[in-house]
Every structure is written in structure tokens, then in C-alpha cells.
mmCIF file with all atom_site columns, C-alpha atoms in Angstrom:
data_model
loop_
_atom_site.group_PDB
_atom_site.id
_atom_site.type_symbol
_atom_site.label_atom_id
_atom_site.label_alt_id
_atom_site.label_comp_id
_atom_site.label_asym_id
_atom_site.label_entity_id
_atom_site.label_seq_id
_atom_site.pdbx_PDB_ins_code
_atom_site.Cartn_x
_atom_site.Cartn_y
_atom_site.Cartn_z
_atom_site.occupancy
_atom_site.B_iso_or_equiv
_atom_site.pdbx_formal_charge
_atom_site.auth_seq_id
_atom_site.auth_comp_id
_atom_site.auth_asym_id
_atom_site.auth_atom_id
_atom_site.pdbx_PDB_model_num
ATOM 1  C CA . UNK A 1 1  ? 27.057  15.371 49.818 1.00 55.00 ? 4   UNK A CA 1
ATOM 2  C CA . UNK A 1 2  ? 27.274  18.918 50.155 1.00 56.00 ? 5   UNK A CA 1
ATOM 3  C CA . UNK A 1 3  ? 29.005  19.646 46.742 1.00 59.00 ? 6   UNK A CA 1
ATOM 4  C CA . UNK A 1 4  ? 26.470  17.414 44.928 1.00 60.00 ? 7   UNK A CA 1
ATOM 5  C CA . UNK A 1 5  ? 23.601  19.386 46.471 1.00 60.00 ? 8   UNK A CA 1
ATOM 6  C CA . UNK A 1 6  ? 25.222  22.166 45.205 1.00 62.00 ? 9   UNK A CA 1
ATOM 7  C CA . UNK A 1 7  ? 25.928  21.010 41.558 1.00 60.00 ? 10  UNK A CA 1
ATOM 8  C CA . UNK A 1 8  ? 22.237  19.671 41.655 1.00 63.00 ? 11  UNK A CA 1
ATOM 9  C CA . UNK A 1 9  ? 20.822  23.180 42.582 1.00 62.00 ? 12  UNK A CA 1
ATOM 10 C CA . UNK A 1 10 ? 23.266  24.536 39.666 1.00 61.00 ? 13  UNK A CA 1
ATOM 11 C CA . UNK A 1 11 ? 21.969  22.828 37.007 1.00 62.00 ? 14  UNK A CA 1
ATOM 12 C CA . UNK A 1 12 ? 18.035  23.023 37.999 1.00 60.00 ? 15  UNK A CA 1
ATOM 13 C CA . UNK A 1 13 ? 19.399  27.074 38.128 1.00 60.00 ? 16  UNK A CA 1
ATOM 14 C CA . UNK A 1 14 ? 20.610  26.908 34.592 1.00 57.00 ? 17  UNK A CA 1
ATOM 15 C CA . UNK A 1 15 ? 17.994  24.488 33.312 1.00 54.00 ? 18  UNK A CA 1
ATOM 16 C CA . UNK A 1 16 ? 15.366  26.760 34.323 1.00 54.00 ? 19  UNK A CA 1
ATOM 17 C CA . UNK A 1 17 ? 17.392  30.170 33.213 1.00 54.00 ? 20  UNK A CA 1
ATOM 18 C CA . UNK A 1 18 ? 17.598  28.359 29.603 1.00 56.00 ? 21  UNK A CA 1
ATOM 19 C CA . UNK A 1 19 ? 14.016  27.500 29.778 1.00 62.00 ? 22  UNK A CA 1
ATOM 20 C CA . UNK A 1 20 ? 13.024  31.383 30.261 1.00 64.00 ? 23  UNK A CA 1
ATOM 21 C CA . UNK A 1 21 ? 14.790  33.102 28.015 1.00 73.00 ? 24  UNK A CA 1
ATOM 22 C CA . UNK A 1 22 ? 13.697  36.073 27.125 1.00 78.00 ? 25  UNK A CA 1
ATOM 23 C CA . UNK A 1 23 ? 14.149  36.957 23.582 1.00 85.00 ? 26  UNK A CA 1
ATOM 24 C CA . UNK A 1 24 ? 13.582  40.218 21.593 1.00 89.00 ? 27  UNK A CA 1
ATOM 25 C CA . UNK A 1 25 ? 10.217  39.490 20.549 1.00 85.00 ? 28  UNK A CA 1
ATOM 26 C CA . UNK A 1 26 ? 8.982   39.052 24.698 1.00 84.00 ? 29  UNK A CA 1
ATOM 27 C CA . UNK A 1 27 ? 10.044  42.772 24.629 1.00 89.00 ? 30  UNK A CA 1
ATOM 28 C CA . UNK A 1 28 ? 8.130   43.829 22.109 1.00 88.00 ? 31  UNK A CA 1
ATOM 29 C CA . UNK A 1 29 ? 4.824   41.347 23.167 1.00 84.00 ? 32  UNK A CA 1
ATOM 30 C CA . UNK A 1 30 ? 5.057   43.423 26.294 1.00 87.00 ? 33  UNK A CA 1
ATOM 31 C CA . UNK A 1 31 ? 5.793   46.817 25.034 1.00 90.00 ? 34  UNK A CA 1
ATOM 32 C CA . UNK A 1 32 ? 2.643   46.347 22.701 1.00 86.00 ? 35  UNK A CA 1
ATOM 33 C CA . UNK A 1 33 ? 0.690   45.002 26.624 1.00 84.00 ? 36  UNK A CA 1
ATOM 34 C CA . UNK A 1 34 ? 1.620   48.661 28.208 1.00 87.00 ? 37  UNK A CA 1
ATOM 35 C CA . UNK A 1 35 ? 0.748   50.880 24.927 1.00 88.00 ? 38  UNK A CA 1
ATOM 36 C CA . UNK A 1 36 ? -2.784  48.660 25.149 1.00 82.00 ? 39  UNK A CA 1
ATOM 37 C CA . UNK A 1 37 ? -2.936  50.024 28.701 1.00 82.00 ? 40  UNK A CA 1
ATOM 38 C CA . UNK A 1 38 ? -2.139  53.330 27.938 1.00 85.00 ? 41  UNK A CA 1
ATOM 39 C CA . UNK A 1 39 ? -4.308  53.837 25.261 1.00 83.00 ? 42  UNK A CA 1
ATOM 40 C CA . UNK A 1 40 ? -7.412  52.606 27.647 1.00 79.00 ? 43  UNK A CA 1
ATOM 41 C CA . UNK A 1 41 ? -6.501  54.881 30.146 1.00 80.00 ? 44  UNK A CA 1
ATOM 42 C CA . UNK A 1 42 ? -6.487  57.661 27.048 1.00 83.00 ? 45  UNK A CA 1
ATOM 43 C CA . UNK A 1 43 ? -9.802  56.714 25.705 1.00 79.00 ? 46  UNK A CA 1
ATOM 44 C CA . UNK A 1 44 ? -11.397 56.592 29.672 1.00 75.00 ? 47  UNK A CA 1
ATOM 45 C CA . UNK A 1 45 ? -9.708  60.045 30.146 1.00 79.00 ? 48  UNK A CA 1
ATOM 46 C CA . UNK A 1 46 ? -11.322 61.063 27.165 1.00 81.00 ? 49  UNK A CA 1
ATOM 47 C CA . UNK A 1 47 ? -14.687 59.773 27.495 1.00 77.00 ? 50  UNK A CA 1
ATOM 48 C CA . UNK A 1 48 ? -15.022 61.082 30.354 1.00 78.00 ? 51  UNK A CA 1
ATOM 49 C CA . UNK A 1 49 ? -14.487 64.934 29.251 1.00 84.00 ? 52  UNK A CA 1
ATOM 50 C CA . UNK A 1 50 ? -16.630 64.411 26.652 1.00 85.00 ? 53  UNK A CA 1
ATOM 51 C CA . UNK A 1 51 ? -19.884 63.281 28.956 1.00 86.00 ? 54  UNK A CA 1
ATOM 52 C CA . UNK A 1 52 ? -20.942 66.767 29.729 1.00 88.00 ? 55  UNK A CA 1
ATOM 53 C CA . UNK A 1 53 ? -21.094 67.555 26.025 1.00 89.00 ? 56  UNK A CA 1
ATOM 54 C CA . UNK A 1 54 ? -23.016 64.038 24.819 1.00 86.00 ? 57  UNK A CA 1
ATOM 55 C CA . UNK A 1 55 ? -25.505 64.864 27.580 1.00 88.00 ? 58  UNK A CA 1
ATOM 56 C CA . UNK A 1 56 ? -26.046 68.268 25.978 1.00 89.00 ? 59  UNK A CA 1
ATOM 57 C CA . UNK A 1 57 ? -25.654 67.797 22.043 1.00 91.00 ? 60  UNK A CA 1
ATOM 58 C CA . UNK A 1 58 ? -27.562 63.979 22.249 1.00 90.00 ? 61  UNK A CA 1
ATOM 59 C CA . UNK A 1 59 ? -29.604 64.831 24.958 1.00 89.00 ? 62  UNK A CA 1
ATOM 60 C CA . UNK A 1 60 ? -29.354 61.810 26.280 1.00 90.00 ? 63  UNK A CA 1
ATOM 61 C CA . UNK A 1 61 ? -30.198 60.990 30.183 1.00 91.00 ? 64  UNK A CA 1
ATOM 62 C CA . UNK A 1 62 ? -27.692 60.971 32.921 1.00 90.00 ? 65  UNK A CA 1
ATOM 63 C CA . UNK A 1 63 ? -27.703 56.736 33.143 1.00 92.00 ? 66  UNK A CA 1
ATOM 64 C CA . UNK A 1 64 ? -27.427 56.534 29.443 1.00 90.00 ? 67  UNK A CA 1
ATOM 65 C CA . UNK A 1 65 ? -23.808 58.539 29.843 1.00 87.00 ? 68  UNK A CA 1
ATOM 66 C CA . UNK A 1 66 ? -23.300 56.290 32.517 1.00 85.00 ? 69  UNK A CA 1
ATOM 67 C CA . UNK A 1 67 ? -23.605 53.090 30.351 1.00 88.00 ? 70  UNK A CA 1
ATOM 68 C CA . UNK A 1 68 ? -21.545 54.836 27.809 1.00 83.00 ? 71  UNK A CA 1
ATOM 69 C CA . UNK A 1 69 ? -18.485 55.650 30.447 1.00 81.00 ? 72  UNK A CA 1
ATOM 70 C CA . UNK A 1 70 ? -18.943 52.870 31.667 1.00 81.00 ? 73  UNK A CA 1
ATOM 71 C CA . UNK A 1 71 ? -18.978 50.303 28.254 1.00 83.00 ? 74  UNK A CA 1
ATOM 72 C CA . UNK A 1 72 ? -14.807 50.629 28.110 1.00 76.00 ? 75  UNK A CA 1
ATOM 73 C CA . UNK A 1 73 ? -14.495 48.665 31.450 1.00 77.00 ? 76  UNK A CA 1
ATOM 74 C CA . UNK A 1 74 ? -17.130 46.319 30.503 1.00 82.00 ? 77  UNK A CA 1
ATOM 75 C CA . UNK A 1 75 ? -15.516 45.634 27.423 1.00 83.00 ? 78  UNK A CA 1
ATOM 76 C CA . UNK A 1 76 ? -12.323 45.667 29.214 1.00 79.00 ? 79  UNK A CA 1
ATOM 77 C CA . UNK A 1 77 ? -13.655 43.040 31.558 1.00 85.00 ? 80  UNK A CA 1
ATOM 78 C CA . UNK A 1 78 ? -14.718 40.609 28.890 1.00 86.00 ? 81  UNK A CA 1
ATOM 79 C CA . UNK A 1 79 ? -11.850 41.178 27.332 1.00 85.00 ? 82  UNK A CA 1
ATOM 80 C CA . UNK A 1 80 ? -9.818  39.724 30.019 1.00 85.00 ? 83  UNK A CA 1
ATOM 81 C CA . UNK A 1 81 ? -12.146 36.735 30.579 1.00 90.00 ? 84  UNK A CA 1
ATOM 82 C CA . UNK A 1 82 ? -12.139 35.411 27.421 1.00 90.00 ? 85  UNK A CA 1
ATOM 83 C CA . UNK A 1 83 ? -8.332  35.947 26.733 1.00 85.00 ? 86  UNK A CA 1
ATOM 84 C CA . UNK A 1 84 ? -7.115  32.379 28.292 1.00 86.00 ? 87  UNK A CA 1
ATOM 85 C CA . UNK A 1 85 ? -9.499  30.480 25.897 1.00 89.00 ? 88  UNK A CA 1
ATOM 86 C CA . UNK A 1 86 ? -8.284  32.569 23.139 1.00 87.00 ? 89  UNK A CA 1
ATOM 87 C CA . UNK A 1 87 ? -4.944  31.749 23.891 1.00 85.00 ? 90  UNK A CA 1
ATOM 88 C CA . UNK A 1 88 ? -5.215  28.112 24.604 1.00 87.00 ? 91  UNK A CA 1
ATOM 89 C CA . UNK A 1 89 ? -7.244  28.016 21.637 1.00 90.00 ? 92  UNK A CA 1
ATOM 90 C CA . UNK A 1 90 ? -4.244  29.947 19.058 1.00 88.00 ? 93  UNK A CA 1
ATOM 91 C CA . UNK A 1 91 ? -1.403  29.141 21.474 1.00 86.00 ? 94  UNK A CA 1
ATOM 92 C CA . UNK A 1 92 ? 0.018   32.580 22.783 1.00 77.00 ? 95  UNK A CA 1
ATOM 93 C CA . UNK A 1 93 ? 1.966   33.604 20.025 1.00 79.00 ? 96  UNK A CA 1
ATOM 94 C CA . UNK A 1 94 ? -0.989  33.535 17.513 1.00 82.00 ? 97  UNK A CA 1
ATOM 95 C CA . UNK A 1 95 ? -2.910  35.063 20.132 1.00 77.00 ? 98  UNK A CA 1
ATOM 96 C CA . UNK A 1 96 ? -0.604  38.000 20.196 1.00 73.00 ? 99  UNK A CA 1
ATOM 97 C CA . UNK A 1 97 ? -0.079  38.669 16.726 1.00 76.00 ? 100 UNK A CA 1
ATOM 98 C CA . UNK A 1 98 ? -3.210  39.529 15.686 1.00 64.00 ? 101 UNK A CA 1
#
């Protein structure tokens, strides 16, 4: 009884192994995830230097350069809301390649 457990937890082990194979292009989906990450983090670090200089060239008010700081993450938020419909939508893979 033992032994059969065994072989049974084998092959659910190697079924499910096969099932998530990760293949070159996984790599690359997720490289493509971390540069999207990095380039927010750019564009907030950015932004944010740039306030005190929109606030005196556009002389615009102090909540107006908050609403502009603060668009990325809204954006960002949406973003990430609507990405499961998207993706059910396309399927994943279309999703990802455009």
C-alpha cells in the first residue's frame, strides 16, 4: 500500500512538473513584467523632480501638481483592474504580445 502511495504521489509530481513547464518565452513574458516595473518607478522618480519646476514654469497650483504626480498610480491602478478581463478576453498570450 505504501509503494502505491508512493508511485501515485510520483506521477501527480511529474504530471504536474509537465504541466508547468516553463519555456523560453515565460522568461522573456516576465523579463518584459520587471522592465514595465522599472520603467514606472523611472517615470515616478522623474516626475517627481520635475514638480518644483512645472509649479514654476506652468504656474500651476500646488493640487494641480498633485493630480499630475499622482495620475501614474492612478493609471497604474486601472491598469491592473482591467488586466484580467483583458486577458480572459485575448487569452494571456495575446494579451502579452501587444
Amino acid at each position: 500500500d505504501e509503494d502505491e502511495d508512493k508511485d501515485k504521489d510520483d506521477e501527480v509530481k511529474h504530471a504536474t512538473m509537465e504541466i508547468f513547464h516553463v519555456t523560453r518565452w515565460t522568461y522573456i513574458y516576465a523579463l518584459c513584467a520587471a522592465l514595465n516595473s522599472v520603467n514606472l518607478g523611472y517615470d515616478l522618480g522623474v516626475s517627481t523632480n520635475v514638480g518644483p519646476m512645472l509649479l514654476e514654469d506652468f504656474d500651476i497650483s500646488q493640487t494641480q501638481l498633485e493630480w499630475f504626480l499622482g495620475s501614474l498610480n492612478f493609471w497604474s491602478i486601472g491598469g491592473a483592474l482591467i488586466s484580467p478581463f483583458v486577458s480572459d478576453y485575448y487569452g494571456r498570450r495575446a494579451t502579452l504580445r501587444t
